[in-house]
CSV table of C-alpha atoms and ligand atoms in Angstrom, one decimal:
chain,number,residue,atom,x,y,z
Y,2,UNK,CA,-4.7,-19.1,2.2
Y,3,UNK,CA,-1.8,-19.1,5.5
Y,4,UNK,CA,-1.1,-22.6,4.4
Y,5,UNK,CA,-0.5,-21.5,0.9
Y,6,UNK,CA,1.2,-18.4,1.9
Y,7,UNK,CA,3.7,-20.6,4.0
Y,8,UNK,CA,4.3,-22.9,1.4
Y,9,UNK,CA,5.3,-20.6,-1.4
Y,10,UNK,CA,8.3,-19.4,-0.3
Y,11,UNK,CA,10.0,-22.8,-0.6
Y,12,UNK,CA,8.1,-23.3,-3.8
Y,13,UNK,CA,9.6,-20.5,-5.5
Y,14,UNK,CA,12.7,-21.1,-3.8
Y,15,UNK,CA,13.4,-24.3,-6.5
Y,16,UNK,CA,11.8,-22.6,-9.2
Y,17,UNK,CA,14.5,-20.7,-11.7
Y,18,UNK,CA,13.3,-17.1,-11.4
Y,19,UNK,CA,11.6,-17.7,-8.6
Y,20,UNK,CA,12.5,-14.7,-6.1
Y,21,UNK,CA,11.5,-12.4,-9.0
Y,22,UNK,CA,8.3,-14.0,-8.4
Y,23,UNK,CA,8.1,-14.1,-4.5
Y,24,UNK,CA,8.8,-10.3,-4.9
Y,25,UNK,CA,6.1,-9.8,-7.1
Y,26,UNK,CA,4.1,-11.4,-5.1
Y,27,UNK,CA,5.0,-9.7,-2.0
Y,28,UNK,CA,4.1,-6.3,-3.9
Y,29,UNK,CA,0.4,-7.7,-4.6
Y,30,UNK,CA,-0.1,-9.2,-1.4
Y,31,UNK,CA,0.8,-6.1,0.9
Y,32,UNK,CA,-0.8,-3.7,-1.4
Y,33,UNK,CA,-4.0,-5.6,-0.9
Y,34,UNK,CA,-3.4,-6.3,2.7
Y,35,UNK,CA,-2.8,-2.6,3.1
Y,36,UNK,CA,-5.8,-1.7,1.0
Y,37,UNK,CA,-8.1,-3.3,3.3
Y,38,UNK,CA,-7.2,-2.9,6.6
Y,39,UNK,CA,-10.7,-3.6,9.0
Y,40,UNK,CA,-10.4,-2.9,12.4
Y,41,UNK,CA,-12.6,-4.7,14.8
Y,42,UNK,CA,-15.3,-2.1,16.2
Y,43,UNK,CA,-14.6,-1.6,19.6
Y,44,UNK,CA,-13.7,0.8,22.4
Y,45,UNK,CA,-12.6,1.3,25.6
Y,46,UNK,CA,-13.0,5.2,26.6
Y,47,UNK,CA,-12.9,8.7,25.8
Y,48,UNK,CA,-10.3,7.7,22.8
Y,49,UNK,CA,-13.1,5.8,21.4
Y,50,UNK,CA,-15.0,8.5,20.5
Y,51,UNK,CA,-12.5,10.2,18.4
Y,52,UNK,CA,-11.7,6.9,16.4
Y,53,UNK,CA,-15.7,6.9,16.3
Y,54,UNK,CA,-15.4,10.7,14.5
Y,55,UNK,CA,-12.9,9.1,12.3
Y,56,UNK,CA,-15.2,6.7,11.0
Y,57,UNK,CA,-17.1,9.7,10.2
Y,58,UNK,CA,-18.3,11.5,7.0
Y,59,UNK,CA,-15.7,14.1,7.8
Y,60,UNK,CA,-12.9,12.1,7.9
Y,61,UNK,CA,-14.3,9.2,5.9
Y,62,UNK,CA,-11.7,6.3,6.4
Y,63,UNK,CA,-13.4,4.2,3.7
Y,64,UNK,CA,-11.4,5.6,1.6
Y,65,UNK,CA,-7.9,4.2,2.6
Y,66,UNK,CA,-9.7,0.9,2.8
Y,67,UNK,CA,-10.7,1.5,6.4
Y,68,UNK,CA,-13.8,-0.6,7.5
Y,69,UNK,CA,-14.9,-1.7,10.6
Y,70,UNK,CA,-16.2,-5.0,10.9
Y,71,UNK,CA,-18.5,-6.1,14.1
Y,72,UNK,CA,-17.0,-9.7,14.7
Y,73,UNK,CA,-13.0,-10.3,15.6
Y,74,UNK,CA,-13.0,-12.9,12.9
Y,75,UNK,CA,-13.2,-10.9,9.7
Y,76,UNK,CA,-10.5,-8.1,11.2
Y,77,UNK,CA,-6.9,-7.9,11.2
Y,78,UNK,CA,-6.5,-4.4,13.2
Y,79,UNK,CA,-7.2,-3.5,16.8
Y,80,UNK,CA,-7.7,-0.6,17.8
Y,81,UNK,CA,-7.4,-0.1,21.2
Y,82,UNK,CA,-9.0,3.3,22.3
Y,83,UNK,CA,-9.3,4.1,25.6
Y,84,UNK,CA,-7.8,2.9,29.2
Y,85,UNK,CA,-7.0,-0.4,29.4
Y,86,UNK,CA,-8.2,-1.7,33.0
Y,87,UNK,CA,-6.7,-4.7,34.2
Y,88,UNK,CA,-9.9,-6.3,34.3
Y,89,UNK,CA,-10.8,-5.5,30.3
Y,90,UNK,CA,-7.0,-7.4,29.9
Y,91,UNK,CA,-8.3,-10.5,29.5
Y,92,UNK,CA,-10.9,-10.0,27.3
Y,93,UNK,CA,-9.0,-7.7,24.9
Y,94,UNK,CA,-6.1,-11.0,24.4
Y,95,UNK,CA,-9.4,-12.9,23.7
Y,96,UNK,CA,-10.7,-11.0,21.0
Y,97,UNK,CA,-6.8,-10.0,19.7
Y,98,UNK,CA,-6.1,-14.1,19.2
Y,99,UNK,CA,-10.1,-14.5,17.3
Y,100,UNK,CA,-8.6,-12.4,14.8
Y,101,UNK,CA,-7.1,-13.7,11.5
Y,102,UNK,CA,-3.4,-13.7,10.9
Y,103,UNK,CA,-1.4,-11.2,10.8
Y,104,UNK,CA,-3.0,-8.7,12.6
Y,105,UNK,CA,-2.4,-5.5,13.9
Y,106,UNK,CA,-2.3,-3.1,16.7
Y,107,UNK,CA,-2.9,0.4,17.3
Y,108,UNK,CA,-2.3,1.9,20.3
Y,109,UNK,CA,-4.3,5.3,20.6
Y,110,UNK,CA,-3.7,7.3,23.2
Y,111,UNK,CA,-1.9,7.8,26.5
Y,112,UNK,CA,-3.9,5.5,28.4
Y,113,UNK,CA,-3.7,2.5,25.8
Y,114,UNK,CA,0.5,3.6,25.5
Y,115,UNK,CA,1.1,4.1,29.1
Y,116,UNK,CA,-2.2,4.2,31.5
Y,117,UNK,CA,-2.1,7.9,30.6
Y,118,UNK,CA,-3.4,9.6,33.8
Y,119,UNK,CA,-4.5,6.4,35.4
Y,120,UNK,CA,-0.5,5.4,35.7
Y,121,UNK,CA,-0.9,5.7,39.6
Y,122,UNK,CA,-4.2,4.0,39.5
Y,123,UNK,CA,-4.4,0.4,41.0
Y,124,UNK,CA,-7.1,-0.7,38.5
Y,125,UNK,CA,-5.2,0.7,35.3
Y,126,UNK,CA,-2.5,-1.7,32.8
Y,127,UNK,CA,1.2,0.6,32.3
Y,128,UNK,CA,0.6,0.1,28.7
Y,129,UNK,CA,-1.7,-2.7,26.9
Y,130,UNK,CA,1.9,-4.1,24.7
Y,131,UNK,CA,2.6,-6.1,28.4
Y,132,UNK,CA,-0.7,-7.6,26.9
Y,133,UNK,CA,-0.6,-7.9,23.1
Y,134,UNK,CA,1.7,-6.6,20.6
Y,135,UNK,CA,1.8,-3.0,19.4
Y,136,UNK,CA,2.7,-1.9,15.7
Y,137,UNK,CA,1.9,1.5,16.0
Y,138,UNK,CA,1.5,3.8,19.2
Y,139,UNK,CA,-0.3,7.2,18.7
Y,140,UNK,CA,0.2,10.1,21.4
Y,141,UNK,CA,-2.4,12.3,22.6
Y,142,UNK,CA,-5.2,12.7,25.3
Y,143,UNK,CA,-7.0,12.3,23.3
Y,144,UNK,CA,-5.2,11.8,19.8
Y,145,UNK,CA,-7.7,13.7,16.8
Y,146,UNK,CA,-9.0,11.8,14.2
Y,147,UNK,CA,-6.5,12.9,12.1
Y,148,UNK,CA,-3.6,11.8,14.3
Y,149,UNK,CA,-5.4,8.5,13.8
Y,150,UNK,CA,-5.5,8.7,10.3
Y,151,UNK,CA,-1.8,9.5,10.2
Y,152,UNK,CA,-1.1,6.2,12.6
Y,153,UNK,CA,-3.0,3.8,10.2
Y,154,UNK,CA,-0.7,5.3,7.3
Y,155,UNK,CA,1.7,4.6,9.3
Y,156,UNK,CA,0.3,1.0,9.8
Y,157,UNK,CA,0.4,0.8,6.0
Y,158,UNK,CA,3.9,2.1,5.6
Y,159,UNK,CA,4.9,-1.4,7.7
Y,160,UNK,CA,2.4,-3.3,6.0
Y,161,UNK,CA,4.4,-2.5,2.3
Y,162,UNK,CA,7.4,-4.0,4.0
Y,163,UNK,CA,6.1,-7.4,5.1
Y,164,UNK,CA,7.7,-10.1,3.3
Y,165,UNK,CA,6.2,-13.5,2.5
Y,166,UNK,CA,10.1,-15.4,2.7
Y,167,UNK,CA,11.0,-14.4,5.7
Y,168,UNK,CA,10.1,-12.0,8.9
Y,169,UNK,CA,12.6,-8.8,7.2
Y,170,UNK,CA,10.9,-5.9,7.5
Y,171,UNK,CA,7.7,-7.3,8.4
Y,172,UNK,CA,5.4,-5.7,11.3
Y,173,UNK,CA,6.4,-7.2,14.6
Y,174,UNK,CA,3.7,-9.3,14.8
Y,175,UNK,CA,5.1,-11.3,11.9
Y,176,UNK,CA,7.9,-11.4,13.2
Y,177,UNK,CA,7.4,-12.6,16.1
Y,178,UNK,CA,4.8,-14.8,14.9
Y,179,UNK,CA,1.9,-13.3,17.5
Y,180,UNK,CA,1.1,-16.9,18.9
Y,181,UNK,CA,3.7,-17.0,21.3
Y,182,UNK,CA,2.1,-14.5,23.2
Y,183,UNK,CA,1.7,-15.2,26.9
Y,184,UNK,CA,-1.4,-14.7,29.0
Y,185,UNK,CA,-1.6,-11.3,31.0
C,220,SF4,S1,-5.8,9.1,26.6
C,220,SF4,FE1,-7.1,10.8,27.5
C,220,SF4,S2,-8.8,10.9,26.1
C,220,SF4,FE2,-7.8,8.9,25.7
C,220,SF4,S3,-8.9,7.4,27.1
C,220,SF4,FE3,-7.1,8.2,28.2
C,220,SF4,S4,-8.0,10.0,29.4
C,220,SF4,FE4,-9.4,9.5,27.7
């Protein structure tokens, strides 16, 4: 399907009409990529348990498409909830390059933006984007559920704007085309 995707620009490109149909296909494409976004079911801290409440039958994400998958393979959106320690670094760029492309990143939380108020600490990353890239950071210690919900709206409000042709408007991932990220 990423072969295909890569390859249809320049198909259209030669076709007469053919950025009517790239557009149109854009429009399908980002609707269902922002239909179905499935973050990968992990957390890190105290953050974790208010993206757990999310999940919830009060907040019930399903509906925006919402679902979390168990393996890093079938999810294109990381959530990362909690304090990043230097020592989860590794491990969090691990399961962030299993994942299909493009994927996404939510930051939730002081501690995942900045180290929160572990900044002093020894043990603690400044921010988990020196690790991976963030599309959306959400503030809070921690954020509510429906600060969450708000991010991954926000998530899909980028999604909409990703274009197939080129990286215009596309999340920074896409972009920057994620694999040229470094090690921590
Ligand atoms: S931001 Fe606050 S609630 Fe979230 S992991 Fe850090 S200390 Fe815990």
């Amino acid at each position: 399907m990423g072969v295909a995707l890569e390859k249809f620009p320049a198909i259209c490109g030669v076709l007469p009409g053919g950025s009517g149909i790239l557009t149109t296909a854009d429009a399908f494409i980002n609707w269902s990529r922002k239909s179905s976004v499935w973050p990968v079911t992990f957390g890190l801290a105290c953050c974790a348990i208010e993206m757990m409440a999310a999940y919830a039958s009060r907040f019930d994400f399903d509906r925006l498409g919402v679902i979390p998958r168990p393996s890093p393979r079938q999810a294109d959106l990381m959530l990362i909830a909690g304090t990043v320690s230097k020592k989860m670094a590794d491990p969090i760029v691990q399961i962030y390059r299993q994942m299909p492309e493009p994927r996404f990143v939510i930051s939730m939380g002081s501690c995942a933006n900045c180290g929160g108020p572990f900044h002093d600490s020894y043990a603690v990353l400044k921010g988990v984007d020196k690790i991976i890239p963030v599309a959306v950071y959400l503030a809070g210690c921690p954020p509510r559920p429906e600060a969450l919900y708000y991010a991954v709206l926000k998530l899909q409000e980028k999604i909409q704007q990703m274009k197939i042709g080129h990286g215009a408007g596309a999340a920074p991932q896409q972009e920057r085309g994620s694999r040229d990220l470094g090690a921590p």
